[in-house]
Coordinates of C-alpha atoms (C1' of nucleotides) in Angstrom, one line a residue:
Chain A
X1 CA 35.8 -65.8 -18.4
X2 CA 32.4 -67.3 -18.2
X3 CA 29.1 -66.3 -19.7
X4 CA 29.1 -63.0 -21.5
X5 CA 27.6 -60.1 -19.6
X6 CA 26.3 -58.1 -22.5
X7 CA 25.0 -58.7 -26.0
X8 CA 28.1 -58.2 -28.1
X9 CA 28.3 -54.9 -30.0
X10 CA 28.7 -56.7 -33.3
X11 CA 25.5 -58.7 -32.8
X12 CA 23.2 -55.8 -32.0
X13 CA 24.7 -52.4 -31.2
X14 CA 21.4 -50.7 -30.0
X15 CA 20.7 -53.6 -27.7
X16 CA 24.3 -53.5 -26.3
X17 CA 23.8 -49.8 -25.7
X18 CA 20.6 -50.2 -23.7
X19 CA 22.0 -53.2 -21.8
X20 CA 25.1 -51.4 -20.8
X21 CA 23.2 -48.3 -19.6
X22 CA 21.0 -50.5 -17.5
X23 CA 23.7 -52.8 -16.1
X24 CA 26.2 -50.0 -15.4
X25 CA 23.3 -48.2 -13.6
X26 CA 23.7 -45.2 -15.8
X27 CA 20.1 -44.3 -16.7
X28 CA 16.7 -45.7 -17.4
X29 CA 13.4 -44.6 -19.0
X30 CA 11.2 -42.4 -16.9
X31 CA 7.5 -43.1 -16.5
X32 CA 6.6 -40.4 -19.0
X33 CA 7.1 -40.9 -22.7
X34 CA 10.7 -40.1 -23.7
X35 CA 11.8 -39.1 -20.3
X36 CA 15.0 -40.2 -18.6
X37 CA 16.0 -41.0 -15.1
X38 CA 19.8 -40.4 -14.8
X39 CA 21.2 -42.6 -12.0
X40 CA 24.1 -41.6 -9.9
X41 CA 26.7 -43.2 -12.0
X42 CA 25.5 -41.5 -15.2
X43 CA 24.9 -38.2 -13.4
X44 CA 28.4 -38.4 -12.0
X45 CA 29.8 -38.4 -15.5
X46 CA 27.6 -35.5 -16.5
X47 CA 28.8 -33.5 -13.4
X48 CA 32.4 -34.0 -14.5
X49 CA 31.5 -32.9 -18.0
X50 CA 29.7 -29.9 -16.5
X51 CA 32.6 -28.9 -14.3
X52 CA 35.1 -29.1 -17.1
X53 CA 32.9 -27.1 -19.5
X54 CA 31.8 -24.6 -16.9
X55 CA 35.4 -23.8 -16.1
X56 CA 36.2 -23.1 -19.7
X57 CA 33.0 -21.1 -20.3
X58 CA 34.0 -18.9 -17.5
X59 CA 37.7 -18.8 -18.6
X60 CA 36.5 -17.4 -21.9
X61 CA 34.7 -14.6 -20.2
X62 CA 31.1 -15.8 -19.9
X63 CA 28.9 -15.5 -16.8
X64 CA 26.1 -17.9 -15.8
X65 CA 22.6 -16.8 -15.4
X66 CA 19.2 -18.4 -15.4
X67 CA 16.1 -17.7 -17.5
X68 CA 12.5 -19.1 -17.2
X69 CA 11.4 -22.5 -18.2
X70 CA 8.1 -21.1 -19.5
X71 CA 8.1 -18.8 -22.4
X72 CA 5.1 -16.9 -23.9
X73 CA 4.1 -18.6 -27.0
X74 CA 4.4 -15.4 -29.1
X75 CA 8.1 -15.2 -28.4
X76 CA 8.7 -18.2 -30.4
X77 CA 6.8 -16.8 -33.3
X78 CA 8.8 -13.7 -33.7
X79 CA 11.6 -15.3 -35.7
X80 CA 10.1 -17.0 -38.7
X81 CA 12.7 -19.7 -39.3
X82 CA 13.0 -20.4 -35.6
X83 CA 9.3 -21.0 -35.0
X84 CA 9.1 -23.1 -38.2
X85 CA 12.0 -25.2 -37.0
X86 CA 10.7 -25.8 -33.4
X87 CA 6.9 -25.8 -33.7
X88 CA 6.6 -29.5 -34.3
X89 CA 8.4 -30.4 -31.2
X90 CA 7.0 -27.9 -28.7
X91 CA 5.3 -28.8 -25.4
X92 CA 2.7 -26.1 -24.7
X93 CA 1.0 -25.3 -21.4
X94 CA -2.5 -24.2 -22.0
X95 CA -4.0 -24.7 -18.5
X96 CA -2.6 -23.3 -15.3
X97 CA -4.3 -23.4 -11.9
X98 CA -7.3 -25.0 -13.4
X99 CA -7.9 -22.1 -15.8
X100 CA -7.2 -21.9 -19.5
X101 CA -4.4 -19.4 -20.0
X102 CA -5.0 -16.2 -21.9
X103 CA -1.7 -16.9 -23.7
X104 CA -0.2 -20.4 -23.8
X105 CA 3.3 -20.9 -22.4
X106 CA 5.8 -23.1 -24.2
X107 CA 8.2 -25.2 -22.2
X108 CA 11.5 -23.9 -23.6
X109 CA 13.0 -26.0 -26.4
X110 CA 15.9 -23.6 -26.3
X111 CA 16.2 -20.1 -24.9
X112 CA 17.2 -17.7 -27.7
X113 CA 13.8 -15.9 -27.4
X114 CA 13.5 -15.3 -23.7
X115 CA 17.1 -14.3 -23.5
X116 CA 16.9 -12.2 -26.6
X117 CA 14.0 -10.4 -25.0
X118 CA 16.0 -9.7 -21.9
X119 CA 19.0 -8.6 -23.9
X120 CA 16.9 -6.0 -25.7
X121 CA 16.4 -4.3 -22.4
X122 CA 19.9 -4.8 -21.1
X123 CA 21.7 -3.5 -24.1
X124 CA 21.6 0.2 -24.8
X125 CA 25.1 1.2 -25.7
X126 CA 28.1 -0.3 -27.5
X127 CA 29.6 -0.2 -24.0
X128 CA 27.2 -3.0 -22.9
X129 CA 28.7 -5.3 -25.5
X130 CA 29.8 -7.9 -25.8
X131 CA 27.3 -9.5 -23.5
X132 CA 28.4 -13.1 -22.7
X133 CA 25.9 -15.3 -21.0
X134 CA 25.5 -19.0 -20.3
X135 CA 22.9 -21.0 -18.6
X136 CA 22.7 -24.6 -17.3
X137 CA 19.2 -25.8 -17.8
X138 CA 16.7 -28.5 -18.8
X139 CA 14.8 -28.1 -22.1
X140 CA 12.0 -30.0 -23.7
X141 CA 11.6 -31.1 -27.2
X142 CA 8.8 -33.5 -28.3
X143 CA 11.0 -35.8 -30.3
X144 CA 9.5 -38.6 -32.3
X145 CA 11.9 -41.3 -31.3
X146 CA 13.6 -41.0 -28.0
X147 CA 16.7 -42.8 -27.0
X148 CA 18.4 -42.6 -23.6
X149 CA 20.9 -39.7 -23.5
X150 CA 20.9 -39.3 -27.3
X151 CA 17.5 -37.9 -27.8
X152 CA 15.1 -37.6 -24.8
X153 CA 12.0 -35.4 -24.4
X154 CA 13.6 -33.5 -21.6
X155 CA 17.4 -33.1 -21.5
X156 CA 20.0 -31.2 -19.6
X157 CA 22.4 -28.9 -21.3
X158 CA 24.2 -25.6 -21.2
X159 CA 23.2 -23.0 -23.7
X160 CA 25.4 -20.0 -24.3
X161 CA 23.9 -16.7 -25.6
X162 CA 26.0 -13.8 -26.5
X163 CA 25.5 -10.4 -28.2
X164 CA 28.2 -8.4 -30.1
X165 CA 28.7 -5.2 -31.9
X166 CA 29.6 -6.7 -35.2
X167 CA 29.2 -9.8 -37.4
X168 CA 33.0 -10.4 -37.1
X169 CA 32.9 -10.3 -33.3
X170 CA 30.0 -12.7 -33.3
X171 CA 31.8 -15.0 -35.7
X172 CA 35.0 -14.9 -33.6
X173 CA 32.9 -15.9 -30.6
X174 CA 31.2 -18.7 -32.5
X175 CA 34.6 -20.1 -33.4
X176 CA 36.1 -19.6 -29.9
X177 CA 33.4 -21.7 -28.4
X178 CA 33.8 -24.4 -31.0
X179 CA 37.6 -24.6 -30.4
X180 CA 38.4 -23.4 -27.0
X181 CA 35.5 -24.8 -25.1
X182 CA 33.7 -27.6 -27.0
X183 CA 36.7 -29.2 -28.8
X184 CA 38.7 -28.9 -25.6
X185 CA 36.2 -30.8 -23.6
X186 CA 34.9 -33.4 -26.1
X187 CA 38.3 -34.2 -27.5
X188 CA 40.5 -33.5 -24.5
X189 CA 38.3 -34.6 -21.6
X190 CA 35.8 -37.0 -23.0
X191 CA 38.4 -38.4 -25.3
X192 CA 36.1 -38.5 -28.3
X193 CA 37.8 -37.4 -31.5
X194 CA 35.6 -35.1 -33.4
X195 CA 35.5 -33.5 -36.8
X196 CA 34.8 -29.8 -36.6
X197 CA 33.0 -28.3 -39.6
X198 CA 30.2 -26.1 -40.9
X199 CA 26.7 -27.4 -41.3
X200 CA 25.1 -27.3 -44.7
X201 CA 22.1 -25.0 -45.1
X202 CA 19.8 -28.0 -44.8
X203 CA 21.2 -28.9 -41.4
X204 CA 21.6 -25.4 -40.1
X205 CA 20.0 -24.4 -36.8
X206 CA 16.6 -22.8 -37.1
X207 CA 17.2 -19.0 -37.1
X208 CA 21.0 -19.1 -37.5
X209 CA 23.1 -17.6 -40.3
X210 CA 25.7 -20.3 -39.9
X211 CA 26.1 -23.4 -37.7
X212 CA 29.3 -25.1 -36.7
X213 CA 29.3 -28.6 -35.3
X214 CA 31.5 -31.3 -33.7
X215 CA 30.8 -34.7 -35.1
X216 CA 32.0 -37.8 -33.4
X217 CA 32.0 -41.4 -34.8
X218 CA 30.5 -44.1 -32.6
X219 CA 31.8 -47.7 -32.6
X220 CA 29.0 -48.9 -34.9
X221 CA 30.0 -46.3 -37.5
X222 CA 27.2 -43.8 -37.0
X223 CA 27.9 -40.2 -36.4
X224 CA 26.9 -38.2 -33.3
X225 CA 26.6 -34.5 -33.3
X226 CA 28.2 -33.6 -30.0
X227 CA 27.8 -29.9 -29.9
X228 CA 26.9 -26.9 -32.0
X229 CA 27.8 -23.3 -32.2
X230 CA 25.7 -20.8 -34.1
X231 CA 26.2 -17.3 -35.4
X232 CA 22.7 -15.8 -35.7
X233 CA 23.9 -12.6 -37.3
X234 CA 21.1 -10.0 -36.7
X235 CA 18.2 -12.5 -37.1
X236 CA 17.3 -12.5 -33.5
X237 CA 18.3 -8.9 -32.9
X238 CA 15.7 -7.9 -35.5
X239 CA 13.1 -10.1 -34.0
X240 CA 13.7 -9.0 -30.4
X241 CA 15.0 -5.5 -31.0
X242 CA 18.4 -6.0 -29.6
X243 CA 19.9 -2.8 -30.7
X244 CA 22.5 -0.4 -29.3
X245 CA 23.9 3.1 -29.9
X246 CA 27.3 3.0 -31.5
X247 CA 30.3 5.0 -30.7
X248 CA 29.3 7.3 -33.6
X249 CA 25.8 7.7 -32.2
X250 CA 24.0 5.6 -34.7
X251 CA 21.4 3.0 -33.8
X252 CA 22.8 -0.5 -34.7
X253 CA 21.5 -4.1 -34.5
X254 CA 23.6 -6.5 -32.4
X255 CA 24.9 -9.8 -33.7
X256 CA 24.1 -12.7 -31.5
X257 CA 25.4 -16.2 -31.1
X258 CA 24.2 -19.3 -29.3
X259 CA 25.8 -22.7 -28.6
X260 CA 24.9 -25.8 -26.7
X261 CA 26.2 -29.1 -25.5
X262 CA 23.8 -31.6 -23.8
X263 CA 23.6 -34.8 -21.8
X264 CA 23.8 -36.4 -25.3
X265 CA 27.6 -36.4 -25.0
X266 CA 27.3 -38.9 -22.1
X267 CA 25.8 -41.3 -24.6
X268 CA 28.7 -40.4 -27.0
X269 CA 31.2 -41.4 -24.4
X270 CA 29.5 -44.7 -23.9
X271 CA 29.3 -45.5 -27.7
X272 CA 32.7 -44.2 -28.6
X273 CA 34.7 -46.1 -26.0
X274 CA 32.6 -49.0 -24.7
X275 CA 33.4 -52.6 -25.5
X276 CA 31.7 -55.9 -25.1
X277 CA 32.5 -56.0 -21.4
X278 CA 30.9 -52.6 -20.7
X279 CA 31.7 -49.0 -20.4
X280 CA 35.3 -47.7 -20.7
X281 CA 35.4 -44.3 -19.1
X282 CA 38.2 -41.9 -19.8
X283 CA 39.7 -41.1 -16.4
X284 CA 38.8 -37.4 -16.6
X285 CA 35.1 -38.2 -16.7
X286 CA 35.0 -41.2 -14.5
X287 CA 33.3 -40.7 -11.1
X288 CA 35.7 -43.3 -9.7
X289 CA 39.1 -43.4 -11.4
X290 CA 40.6 -46.2 -9.4
X291 CA 38.9 -48.9 -7.5
X292 CA 40.8 -51.0 -4.9
X293 CA 39.2 -54.4 -4.7
X294 CA 39.8 -56.2 -1.5
X295 CA 40.0 -59.8 -2.5
X296 CA 39.6 -61.2 0.9
X297 CA 38.9 -59.8 4.4
X298 CA 42.5 -60.5 5.5
X299 CA 43.7 -57.9 3.0
X300 CA 41.4 -55.1 4.2
X301 CA 44.0 -53.2 6.2
X302 CA 46.4 -53.2 3.4
X303 CA 43.6 -52.1 1.1
X304 CA 42.7 -49.2 3.3
X305 CA 46.2 -48.0 3.5
X306 CA 46.6 -48.2 -0.3
X307 CA 43.3 -46.4 -0.8
X308 CA 44.4 -43.6 1.5
X309 CA 47.8 -43.3 -0.2
X310 CA 46.1 -43.1 -3.7
X311 CA 43.6 -40.5 -2.5
X312 CA 46.5 -38.4 -1.2
X313 CA 47.7 -38.0 -4.9
X314 CA 44.4 -36.4 -5.8
X315 CA 42.9 -39.4 -7.6
X316 CA 39.3 -40.3 -7.2
X317 CA 39.7 -43.7 -5.6
X318 CA 37.1 -46.0 -4.0
X319 CA 37.7 -49.0 -1.8
X320 CA 35.5 -52.0 -2.6
X321 CA 35.5 -53.8 0.8
X322 CA 32.4 -56.0 0.1
X323 CA 34.3 -59.2 0.8
X324 CA 31.0 -61.0 1.4
X325 CA 30.3 -60.7 -2.4
X326 CA 32.3 -62.9 -4.6
X327 CA 35.4 -61.6 -6.3
X328 CA 34.1 -62.3 -9.8
X329 CA 30.9 -60.5 -9.4
X330 CA 32.6 -57.4 -8.1
X331 CA 35.2 -57.5 -10.9
X332 CA 32.4 -57.7 -13.5
X333 CA 30.6 -54.8 -11.9
X334 CA 33.5 -52.4 -12.1
X335 CA 34.2 -53.5 -15.6
X336 CA 30.6 -52.7 -16.6
X337 CA 30.9 -49.3 -15.0
X338 CA 34.0 -48.6 -16.9
X339 CA 36.3 -47.7 -14.1
X340 CA 39.7 -47.0 -15.7
X341 CA 41.9 -48.8 -13.2
X342 CA 41.1 -51.6 -10.9
X343 CA 43.6 -52.8 -8.2
X344 CA 43.1 -56.3 -6.9
X345 CA 44.8 -56.8 -3.5
X346 CA 44.6 -60.1 -1.6
X347 CA 46.5 -61.8 1.1
X348 CA 48.9 -63.4 -1.4
X349 CA 49.7 -60.0 -2.9
X350 CA 50.2 -58.5 0.5
X351 CA 52.7 -61.3 1.3
X352 CA 54.6 -60.6 -1.9
X353 CA 54.5 -56.9 -1.5
X354 CA 52.5 -56.3 -4.7
X355 CA 49.1 -55.4 -6.0
X356 CA 47.5 -56.5 -9.3
X357 CA 46.7 -53.7 -11.7
X358 CA 43.9 -54.2 -14.3
X359 CA 43.5 -51.4 -16.8
X360 CA 40.2 -51.1 -18.6
X361 CA 41.8 -49.8 -21.8
X362 CA 43.9 -52.9 -22.4
X363 CA 43.6 -56.7 -21.7
X364 CA 45.6 -58.4 -19.1
X365 CA 46.7 -57.9 -15.5
X366 CA 49.9 -56.5 -14.2
X367 CA 51.4 -57.4 -10.8
X368 CA 53.1 -54.2 -9.5
X369 CA 55.2 -53.6 -6.3
X370 CA 53.4 -51.8 -3.6
X371 CA 56.4 -49.7 -2.9
X372 CA 55.8 -46.3 -4.6
X373 CA 52.6 -47.7 -6.0
X374 CA 50.3 -44.7 -5.2
X375 CA 52.7 -42.2 -6.6
X376 CA 52.4 -43.8 -10.0
X377 CA 48.6 -43.6 -10.2
X378 CA 48.2 -40.1 -11.7
X379 CA 50.5 -40.9 -14.6
X380 CA 48.8 -44.2 -15.2
X381 CA 45.5 -42.5 -15.5
X382 CA 47.0 -40.1 -18.0
X383 CA 48.1 -43.2 -20.0
X384 CA 44.6 -44.6 -19.9
X385 CA 43.1 -41.3 -21.0
X386 CA 45.5 -41.1 -23.9
X387 CA 45.2 -44.8 -24.8
X388 CA 41.4 -44.6 -25.0
X389 CA 41.6 -41.5 -27.1
X390 CA 44.2 -43.1 -29.4
X391 CA 42.0 -46.2 -29.8
X392 CA 39.0 -44.0 -30.7
X393 CA 41.1 -42.0 -33.2
X394 CA 42.4 -45.2 -34.8
X395 CA 38.9 -46.6 -35.0
X396 CA 37.5 -43.4 -36.5
X397 CA 40.3 -43.4 -39.1
X398 CA 39.7 -47.0 -40.1
X399 CA 36.0 -46.1 -40.5
X400 CA 36.7 -43.1 -42.7
X401 CA 36.9 -43.5 -46.5
X402 CA 37.6 -41.1 -49.3
X403 CA 35.2 -41.5 -52.1
X404 CA 34.6 -39.5 -55.3
X405 CA 31.1 -40.5 -56.1
X406 CA 27.9 -40.6 -54.0
X407 CA 27.3 -44.2 -55.3
X408 CA 30.3 -45.3 -53.3
X409 CA 28.7 -44.2 -50.0
X410 CA 27.4 -47.3 -48.4
X411 CA 27.9 -48.9 -45.0
X412 CA 29.1 -47.6 -41.7
X413 CA 31.6 -44.8 -41.0
X414 CA 32.5 -41.4 -42.4
X415 CA 32.7 -40.9 -46.2
X416 CA 34.7 -37.9 -47.3
X417 CA 33.6 -36.6 -50.7
X418 CA 34.1 -33.3 -52.5
X419 CA 31.1 -31.1 -52.0
X420 CA 31.0 -30.5 -55.8
X421 CA 31.5 -34.2 -56.5
X422 CA 28.5 -34.9 -54.3
X423 CA 26.4 -32.5 -56.2
X424 CA 26.0 -30.0 -53.3
X425 CA 22.4 -29.5 -52.1
X426 CA 21.0 -31.8 -54.8
X427 CA 23.4 -34.6 -53.9
X428 CA 22.6 -34.0 -50.2
X429 CA 18.9 -34.4 -50.8
X430 CA 19.5 -37.7 -52.6
X431 CA 21.6 -39.0 -49.7
X432 CA 18.8 -38.2 -47.3
X433 CA 16.6 -40.7 -49.2
X434 CA 19.1 -43.4 -48.1
X435 CA 19.3 -42.2 -44.5
X436 CA 22.7 -40.6 -45.0
X437 CA 23.4 -37.0 -44.2
X438 CA 26.2 -34.5 -44.7
X439 CA 27.4 -34.2 -41.1
X440 CA 29.5 -31.2 -41.9
X441 CA 31.7 -29.4 -44.5
X442 CA 35.4 -28.8 -44.1
X443 CA 38.1 -27.2 -46.3
X444 CA 40.2 -29.7 -48.2
X445 CA 43.1 -29.0 -45.8
X446 CA 40.8 -30.1 -42.9
X447 CA 40.3 -26.6 -41.6
X448 CA 36.9 -25.2 -40.7
X449 CA 35.3 -23.1 -43.5
X450 CA 34.4 -19.5 -43.0
X451 CA 30.6 -18.8 -43.2
X452 CA 30.7 -17.8 -46.8
X453 CA 33.4 -20.2 -48.1
X454 CA 31.8 -22.1 -50.9
X455 CA 34.8 -23.5 -52.8
X456 CA 37.3 -26.2 -51.9
X457 CA 34.9 -28.0 -49.6
X458 CA 34.8 -31.6 -48.5
X459 CA 31.6 -33.2 -47.1
X460 CA 31.7 -35.7 -44.3
X461 CA 28.8 -38.0 -44.9
X462 CA 27.5 -40.7 -42.5
X463 CA 24.4 -42.1 -41.0
X464 CA 23.7 -40.3 -37.8
X465 CA 22.0 -40.6 -34.4
Chain B
rC1 C1' 3.7 -40.4 -38.4
rG2 C1' 5.0 -45.0 -42.1
rG3 C1' 7.1 -50.4 -41.8
rG4 C1' 8.2 -54.5 -38.3
rG5 C1' 8.1 -56.7 -33.3
rC6 C1' 6.6 -56.9 -28.2
rG7 C1' 3.6 -56.0 -23.4
rU8 C1' 3.0 -62.2 -18.0
rA9 C1' 7.3 -61.0 -10.5
rG10 C1' 12.7 -56.0 -10.3
rC11 C1' 15.1 -58.0 -15.2
rG12 C1' 14.9 -61.8 -19.2
rC13 C1' 11.3 -65.2 -20.8
rA14 C1' 7.8 -69.9 -21.3
rG15 C1' 2.6 -70.5 -21.2
rU16 C1' -1.7 -67.9 -25.8
rC17 C1' -2.5 -71.7 -31.6
rC18 C1' -6.1 -75.8 -28.7
rG19 C1' -9.9 -71.5 -22.3
rG20 C1' -9.7 -74.9 -16.5
rU21 C1' -7.6 -70.4 -11.9
rA22 C1' 0.3 -68.8 -13.4
rG23 C1' 5.6 -71.0 -14.2
rC24 C1' 11.2 -71.0 -15.3
rG25 C1' 16.1 -68.4 -15.0
rC26 C1' 18.5 -64.3 -12.8
rA27 C1' 17.8 -60.8 -8.9
rC28 C1' 15.8 -60.2 -3.7
rC29 C1' 15.3 -62.1 1.9
rG30 C1' 17.1 -65.9 5.9
rG31 C1' 20.6 -69.9 7.2
rC32 C1' 25.0 -72.7 6.5
rU33 C1' 29.3 -73.5 3.6
rU34 C1' 32.1 -70.3 0.4
rU35 C1' 35.2 -65.9 -1.7
rG36 C1' 42.1 -64.9 -6.7
rG37 C1' 36.7 -64.0 -12.7
rG38 C1' 29.2 -63.4 -12.4
rA39 C1' 29.7 -69.5 -5.8
rG40 C1' 26.8 -74.0 -3.7
rC41 C1' 22.9 -76.2 -0.9
rC42 C1' 18.4 -75.6 2.0
rG43 C1' 14.3 -72.5 3.1
rG44 C1' 11.4 -68.0 1.8
rG45 C1' 8.9 -63.3 -0.2
rG46 C1' 7.1 -61.1 -4.4
rG47 C1' 1.9 -61.1 -9.9
rC48 C1' -5.1 -55.9 -11.3
rC49 C1' -0.8 -61.7 -16.9
rG50 C1' -0.5 -53.3 -20.1
rC51 C1' -5.8 -50.9 -19.7
rG52 C1' -11.2 -51.1 -20.7
rG53 C1' -15.2 -53.7 -22.5
rG54 C1' -17.3 -58.3 -24.5
rU55 C1' -18.1 -63.9 -25.1
rU56 C1' -18.1 -68.1 -21.5
rC57 C1' -19.9 -71.9 -15.9
rG58 C1' -14.8 -70.3 -16.3
rA59 C1' -10.2 -65.7 -19.9
rA60 C1' -3.0 -64.6 -19.5
rU61 C1' -5.3 -67.6 -23.5
rC62 C1' -11.0 -66.1 -27.8
rC63 C1' -13.4 -61.1 -29.8
rC64 C1' -13.5 -55.5 -30.0
rG65 C1' -11.3 -50.9 -28.6
rC66 C1' -7.4 -48.2 -26.3
rC67 C1' -2.5 -47.4 -24.2
rG68 C1' 2.6 -48.2 -23.8
rC69 C1' 7.5 -50.0 -25.2
rC70 C1' 11.4 -51.6 -28.7
rC71 C1' 13.8 -51.8 -33.7
rC72 C1' 14.2 -49.6 -38.9
rG73 C1' 12.9 -44.7 -41.3
rA74 C1' 11.5 -39.0 -41.4
rC75 C1' 13.0 -34.8 -37.2
rC76 C1' 16.9 -33.4 -33.8
rA77 C1' 21.5 -31.3 -28.8

RNA sequence: CGGGGCGUAGCGCAGUCCGGUAGCGCACCGGCUUUGGGAGCCGGGGGCCGCGGGUUCGAAUCCCGCCGCCCCGACCA
C-alpha cells in the first residue's frame, strides 16, 4: 500500500463520493446545470439494474410502452395536489420553431397525466382492466441542489402506471410492486438492505392517496429513498376521466397506481457498499464480475485460457492484458471500479499451477490451484454477493437505534421511535427543523402498514439524501 | 432561495494581499530502462488565468457587474 487513492469516507463522505464516481469513471457533470453524463462503467451498472427490474416487471404481468416527453401544460393542472407538488420543479417549453407556443409544453417530471389521458380513451369496460403499463424514460425536474445520480435535473427511470377496477386491486398492485419487484431487485440484486414502509402524509407523493417506500441506509448514516409505489385511488381517474362500465352496467371510476425507480439507485449502490479503496459492486450488478490480470507477458497464454474457461461458466469475465502498464496501477484501477473478484496470474503462479484470488468484499489474497478453478467462480460470486449484503445489513443494524423521545434523535443512522411517542405530525414538523425526516412508518412487528392503519406504528427517522 | 467556500492546462493546486506578460504535481505524447501494489530517467505538447466592462504604460492580480461550481439547509426518484 502506498498513497491513498481517495479521500477516506470518514474524513469527508461527499468528497469521497464525488472522487469515486470520477476515478471509477462512473459519471460526471454535464455542461448544463444539474445534468449528468453517465460513462460506460456507470451505465453498465444501470443496464444490469434495468434488465433485472424489467424481467420482474414483465413477470408480474406488465407491458412496456412509451409516452411523450412533452406534455401540454394544462394536463399537469388537472390534479390539484399534483400540480402543486410539481410546479416548482417544472421545465417548460414556451418557444418552438422560433414561435411562441399557443400552449406551453412541460418536459415531463413524471407521466401520470399523459398516461392518464391515454388510459381514459383506452378503458371503456371492466374487461379492459387491469391495465398494467410501464415505461423506461428520462424525466426532468428542476431540482435546487443536484448531486450525481442522487438528484439530477434529468434522470433515467422506469415508471409503472396501472389502472384497476377497485381500490383493493390497486392496493394489491401497489404492494406487489413494492415486494415482488422493488424489494427483490434492491435487496436481492443490488444487495442494499431496505426498510419497506408507508410514507407519512407530509412525505406522500403529490396526488397519491398512499405512498410506500424502500429506504436504504448509506455508509455515512444518511437514508436514501430507493423506490416508491403509490396508490392514487381515484384521484387521477377523476382528473382524467378514467372510467369504465362495470359488470353490472354502472359507470365507475378506475383506481390507478404509479411506481418508480431511477438511476438514483446506482448512487445507492456506491454509497451502501463502497469503501476507502473505491466501489465494491455486488456481482449481480457488476459489468465485469471477474477480471484476470496478467501480471507479466509470459503469463498471457495461461491467462487467456483461464479467461475462456471462466467465460464458459457464464460469468462476465475480462482479461486485463495491458502488461505495458504497471501491475500496481491496474490493481488499483479494478479496485476503484469495484470488480468483485480479481485474479492475478503471473509466471510464478503458472509454474506452481495456481492463481491468486483477490476478493473485493474482504481483505487479503488467496492462492488457489488452477485445477478446477473456473468451475468455482459462480459460487464464489454468490459468496461475494451474500457477503456484501451481510456487511450492509450489519452496518445498517449498528446504525439503527431505538429511542423513546425525539430528543434522543441526533447523529447518523436510523432512529426507531413510536409514532405516538414522536408526536405524529407535530413531532414530524419539529424534526424537519433539524433536517431529520420520518423516512417511513412500519408496524411494531416490522410489517408494512395498510393505508389506513393508524395505530401500532413505528417511525424510522433519519437525515436523508 | 438562505449561510459558507471556490473558479488559473484534462484533474488537483500555487501565484492575487503588494500589478511587470503564468508555474508546480498528477495525467497525456516520444524514447530507453522497467513491470508480483499507483515505476524511473531524458525529451515534448497543452492556457480567451469563468465571462463582460473599467482603472493603468502594463491586469490572473485592483474596481464594478454577471455567470458557474462545491459544501451545509429548504425540495425531491
